[in-house]
Amino acid sequence: PEDVDALEAALYQLLEDDALRERCRANTTEIAARYRWSTVLAPIVEFCRNPVRAPDLLGVIDQLGASPRRSWKDRGGLRQDVRIVTHLFKEGGVGLAAKKAVGRARRLWTR
């Protein structure tokens, strides 16, 4: 970085050395496949298809590797639920609150 003379020398070398330029072209073509959108986004697409909450957000992981579920009361209970619903009403009205409630119920019923 910040070595103008080295950059200039490298660029002139690429201009003058046909074999080096051809090797760089071949290497670029080979590496380019690793940076295609379909390849780069594959982990994100997979996560979106099968989302899971990060273990550090679920609480302390026990010795078996399973994360214990926190009880409703430990998560804030009724007071926390009222705060959430109030926020949803302010942000998006009844429609948003109902949509979130239905989504939560589905998640709870499919466990």
PDB file of C-alpha atoms in Angstrom:
ATOM      1  CA  PRO A   1       0.000   0.000   0.000  1.00  0.00           C
ATOM      2  CA  GLU A   2       1.053   3.549  -0.778  1.00  0.00           C
ATOM      3  CA  ASP A   3       4.118   2.340  -2.727  1.00  0.00           C
ATOM      4  CA  VAL A   4       3.629   4.185  -6.010  1.00  0.00           C
ATOM      5  CA  ASP A   5       6.948   3.024  -7.441  1.00  0.00           C
ATOM      6  CA  ALA A   6       6.143  -0.656  -6.835  1.00  0.00           C
ATOM      7  CA  LEU A   7       2.723  -0.243  -8.451  1.00  0.00           C
ATOM      8  CA  GLU A   8       4.265   1.463 -11.456  1.00  0.00           C
ATOM      9  CA  ALA A   9       6.839  -1.320 -11.819  1.00  0.00           C
ATOM     10  CA  ALA A  10       4.157  -4.021 -11.569  1.00  0.00           C
ATOM     11  CA  LEU A  11       1.953  -2.343 -14.174  1.00  0.00           C
ATOM     12  CA  TYR A  12       4.861  -1.952 -16.600  1.00  0.00           C
ATOM     13  CA  GLN A  13       5.813  -5.592 -16.017  1.00  0.00           C
ATOM     14  CA  LEU A  14       2.260  -6.648 -16.946  1.00  0.00           C
ATOM     15  CA  LEU A  15       2.422  -4.519 -20.090  1.00  0.00           C
ATOM     16  CA  GLU A  16       5.773  -5.914 -21.195  1.00  0.00           C
ATOM     17  CA  ASP A  17       5.649  -9.586 -20.083  1.00  0.00           C
ATOM     18  CA  ASP A  18       3.198 -11.544 -22.267  1.00  0.00           C
ATOM     19  CA  ALA A  19       3.651 -14.801 -20.302  1.00  0.00           C
ATOM     20  CA  LEU A  20       2.944 -13.091 -16.965  1.00  0.00           C
ATOM     21  CA  ARG A  21      -0.106 -11.348 -18.409  1.00  0.00           C
ATOM     22  CA  GLU A  22      -1.441 -14.668 -19.739  1.00  0.00           C
ATOM     23  CA  ARG A  23      -0.919 -16.386 -16.344  1.00  0.00           C
ATOM     24  CA  CYS A  24      -2.760 -13.523 -14.608  1.00  0.00           C
ATOM     25  CA  ARG A  25      -5.628 -13.794 -17.098  1.00  0.00           C
ATOM     26  CA  ALA A  26      -5.905 -17.570 -16.544  1.00  0.00           C
ATOM     27  CA  ASN A  27      -5.784 -17.178 -12.766  1.00  0.00           C
ATOM     28  CA  THR A  28      -8.425 -14.443 -12.861  1.00  0.00           C
ATOM     29  CA  THR A  29     -10.771 -16.658 -14.855  1.00  0.00           C
ATOM     30  CA  GLU A  30     -10.269 -19.520 -12.399  1.00  0.00           C
ATOM     31  CA  ILE A  31     -10.824 -17.349  -9.317  1.00  0.00           C
ATOM     32  CA  ALA A  32     -13.807 -15.497 -10.799  1.00  0.00           C
ATOM     33  CA  ALA A  33     -16.033 -18.565 -10.347  1.00  0.00           C
ATOM     34  CA  ARG A  34     -15.618 -18.268  -6.566  1.00  0.00           C
ATOM     35  CA  TYR A  35     -17.092 -14.766  -6.629  1.00  0.00           C
ATOM     36  CA  ARG A  36     -20.248 -15.363  -8.659  1.00  0.00           C
ATOM     37  CA  TRP A  37     -23.424 -14.188  -6.936  1.00  0.00           C
ATOM     38  CA  SER A  38     -24.808 -17.722  -6.822  1.00  0.00           C
ATOM     39  CA  THR A  39     -21.710 -18.920  -4.955  1.00  0.00           C
ATOM     40  CA  VAL A  40     -21.188 -15.936  -2.673  1.00  0.00           C
ATOM     41  CA  LEU A  41     -24.845 -15.723  -1.620  1.00  0.00           C
ATOM     42  CA  ALA A  42     -25.338 -19.483  -1.120  1.00  0.00           C
ATOM     43  CA  PRO A  43     -24.808 -19.369   2.694  1.00  0.00           C
ATOM     44  CA  ILE A  44     -27.243 -16.465   3.056  1.00  0.00           C
ATOM     45  CA  VAL A  45     -29.852 -18.163   0.870  1.00  0.00           C
ATOM     46  CA  GLU A  46     -29.515 -21.371   2.901  1.00  0.00           C
ATOM     47  CA  PHE A  47     -29.928 -19.454   6.159  1.00  0.00           C
ATOM     48  CA  CYS A  48     -33.023 -17.676   4.812  1.00  0.00           C
ATOM     49  CA  ARG A  49     -34.538 -21.037   3.865  1.00  0.00           C
ATOM     50  CA  ASN A  50     -33.786 -22.540   7.309  1.00  0.00           C
ATOM     51  CA  PRO A  51     -33.283 -19.699   9.812  1.00  0.00           C
ATOM     52  CA  VAL A  52     -32.128 -20.541  13.313  1.00  0.00           C
ATOM     53  CA  ARG A  53     -31.463 -18.250  16.209  1.00  0.00           C
ATOM     54  CA  ALA A  54     -27.807 -17.939  17.139  1.00  0.00           C
ATOM     55  CA  PRO A  55     -26.932 -20.072  20.185  1.00  0.00           C
ATOM     56  CA  ASP A  56     -25.630 -17.067  22.099  1.00  0.00           C
ATOM     57  CA  LEU A  57     -29.080 -15.485  21.846  1.00  0.00           C
ATOM     58  CA  LEU A  58     -30.865 -18.500  23.291  1.00  0.00           C
ATOM     59  CA  GLY A  59     -29.089 -18.481  26.611  1.00  0.00           C
ATOM     60  CA  VAL A  60     -26.317 -20.517  28.127  1.00  0.00           C
ATOM     61  CA  ILE A  61     -25.567 -23.726  26.261  1.00  0.00           C
ATOM     62  CA  ASP A  62     -25.606 -26.764  28.484  1.00  0.00           C
ATOM     63  CA  GLN A  63     -22.961 -29.496  28.460  1.00  0.00           C
ATOM     64  CA  LEU A  64     -24.862 -31.530  25.859  1.00  0.00           C
ATOM     65  CA  GLY A  65     -24.776 -28.665  23.383  1.00  0.00           C
ATOM     66  CA  ALA A  66     -28.496 -28.020  23.670  1.00  0.00           C
ATOM     67  CA  SER A  67     -29.663 -24.561  24.555  1.00  0.00           C
ATOM     68  CA  PRO A  68     -32.297 -24.430  27.299  1.00  0.00           C
ATOM     69  CA  ARG A  69     -35.468 -22.489  26.522  1.00  0.00           C
ATOM     70  CA  ARG A  70     -36.149 -19.541  28.728  1.00  0.00           C
ATOM     71  CA  SER A  71     -39.590 -19.462  30.258  1.00  0.00           C
ATOM     72  CA  TRP A  72     -42.126 -16.797  29.371  1.00  0.00           C
ATOM     73  CA  LYS A  73     -41.672 -15.291  32.810  1.00  0.00           C
ATOM     74  CA  ASP A  74     -37.861 -15.202  32.445  1.00  0.00           C
ATOM     75  CA  ARG A  75     -38.256 -13.339  29.144  1.00  0.00           C
ATOM     76  CA  GLY A  76     -40.233 -10.530  30.777  1.00  0.00           C
ATOM     77  CA  GLY A  77     -43.689 -12.033  31.072  1.00  0.00           C
ATOM     78  CA  LEU A  78     -46.828  -9.982  30.565  1.00  0.00           C
ATOM     79  CA  ARG A  79     -45.059  -6.651  31.023  1.00  0.00           C
ATOM     80  CA  GLN A  80     -42.684  -7.401  28.119  1.00  0.00           C
ATOM     81  CA  ASP A  81     -45.555  -8.648  25.944  1.00  0.00           C
ATOM     82  CA  VAL A  82     -47.490  -5.431  26.580  1.00  0.00           C
ATOM     83  CA  ARG A  83     -44.418  -3.374  25.607  1.00  0.00           C
ATOM     84  CA  ILE A  84     -44.053  -5.334  22.377  1.00  0.00           C
ATOM     85  CA  VAL A  85     -47.730  -5.048  21.435  1.00  0.00           C
ATOM     86  CA  THR A  86     -47.735  -1.326  22.226  1.00  0.00           C
ATOM     87  CA  HIS A  87     -44.698  -0.833  20.010  1.00  0.00           C
ATOM     88  CA  LEU A  88     -46.315  -2.817  17.179  1.00  0.00           C
ATOM     89  CA  PHE A  89     -49.505  -0.748  17.396  1.00  0.00           C
ATOM     90  CA  LYS A  90     -47.493   2.480  17.242  1.00  0.00           C
ATOM     91  CA  GLU A  91     -45.389   1.278  14.314  1.00  0.00           C
ATOM     92  CA  GLY A  92     -48.006  -0.411  12.141  1.00  0.00           C
ATOM     93  CA  GLY A  93     -51.384  -0.432  13.799  1.00  0.00           C
ATOM     94  CA  VAL A  94     -53.678  -3.408  14.287  1.00  0.00           C
ATOM     95  CA  GLY A  95     -52.576  -5.043  11.030  1.00  0.00           C
ATOM     96  CA  LEU A  96     -48.927  -5.324  12.042  1.00  0.00           C
ATOM     97  CA  ALA A  97     -49.760  -6.496  15.568  1.00  0.00           C
ATOM     98  CA  ALA A  98     -52.112  -9.166  14.199  1.00  0.00           C
ATOM     99  CA  LYS A  99     -49.584 -10.297  11.582  1.00  0.00           C
ATOM    100  CA  LYS A 100     -46.862 -10.680  14.233  1.00  0.00           C
ATOM    101  CA  ALA A 101     -49.241 -12.507  16.591  1.00  0.00           C
ATOM    102  CA  VAL A 102     -50.246 -14.991  13.886  1.00  0.00           C
ATOM    103  CA  GLY A 103     -46.595 -15.582  12.972  1.00  0.00           C
ATOM    104  CA  ARG A 104     -45.671 -16.194  16.595  1.00  0.00           C
ATOM    105  CA  ALA A 105     -48.580 -18.584  17.087  1.00  0.00           C
ATOM    106  CA  ARG A 106     -47.540 -20.554  13.996  1.00  0.00           C
ATOM    107  CA  ARG A 107     -43.966 -20.814  15.259  1.00  0.00           C
ATOM    108  CA  LEU A 108     -45.151 -21.996  18.661  1.00  0.00           C
ATOM    109  CA  TRP A 109     -47.526 -24.597  17.173  1.00  0.00           C
ATOM    110  CA  THR A 110     -44.933 -26.024  14.787  1.00  0.00           C
ATOM    111  CA  ARG A 111     -42.299 -26.745  17.441  1.00  0.00           C
TER     112      ARG A 111
END
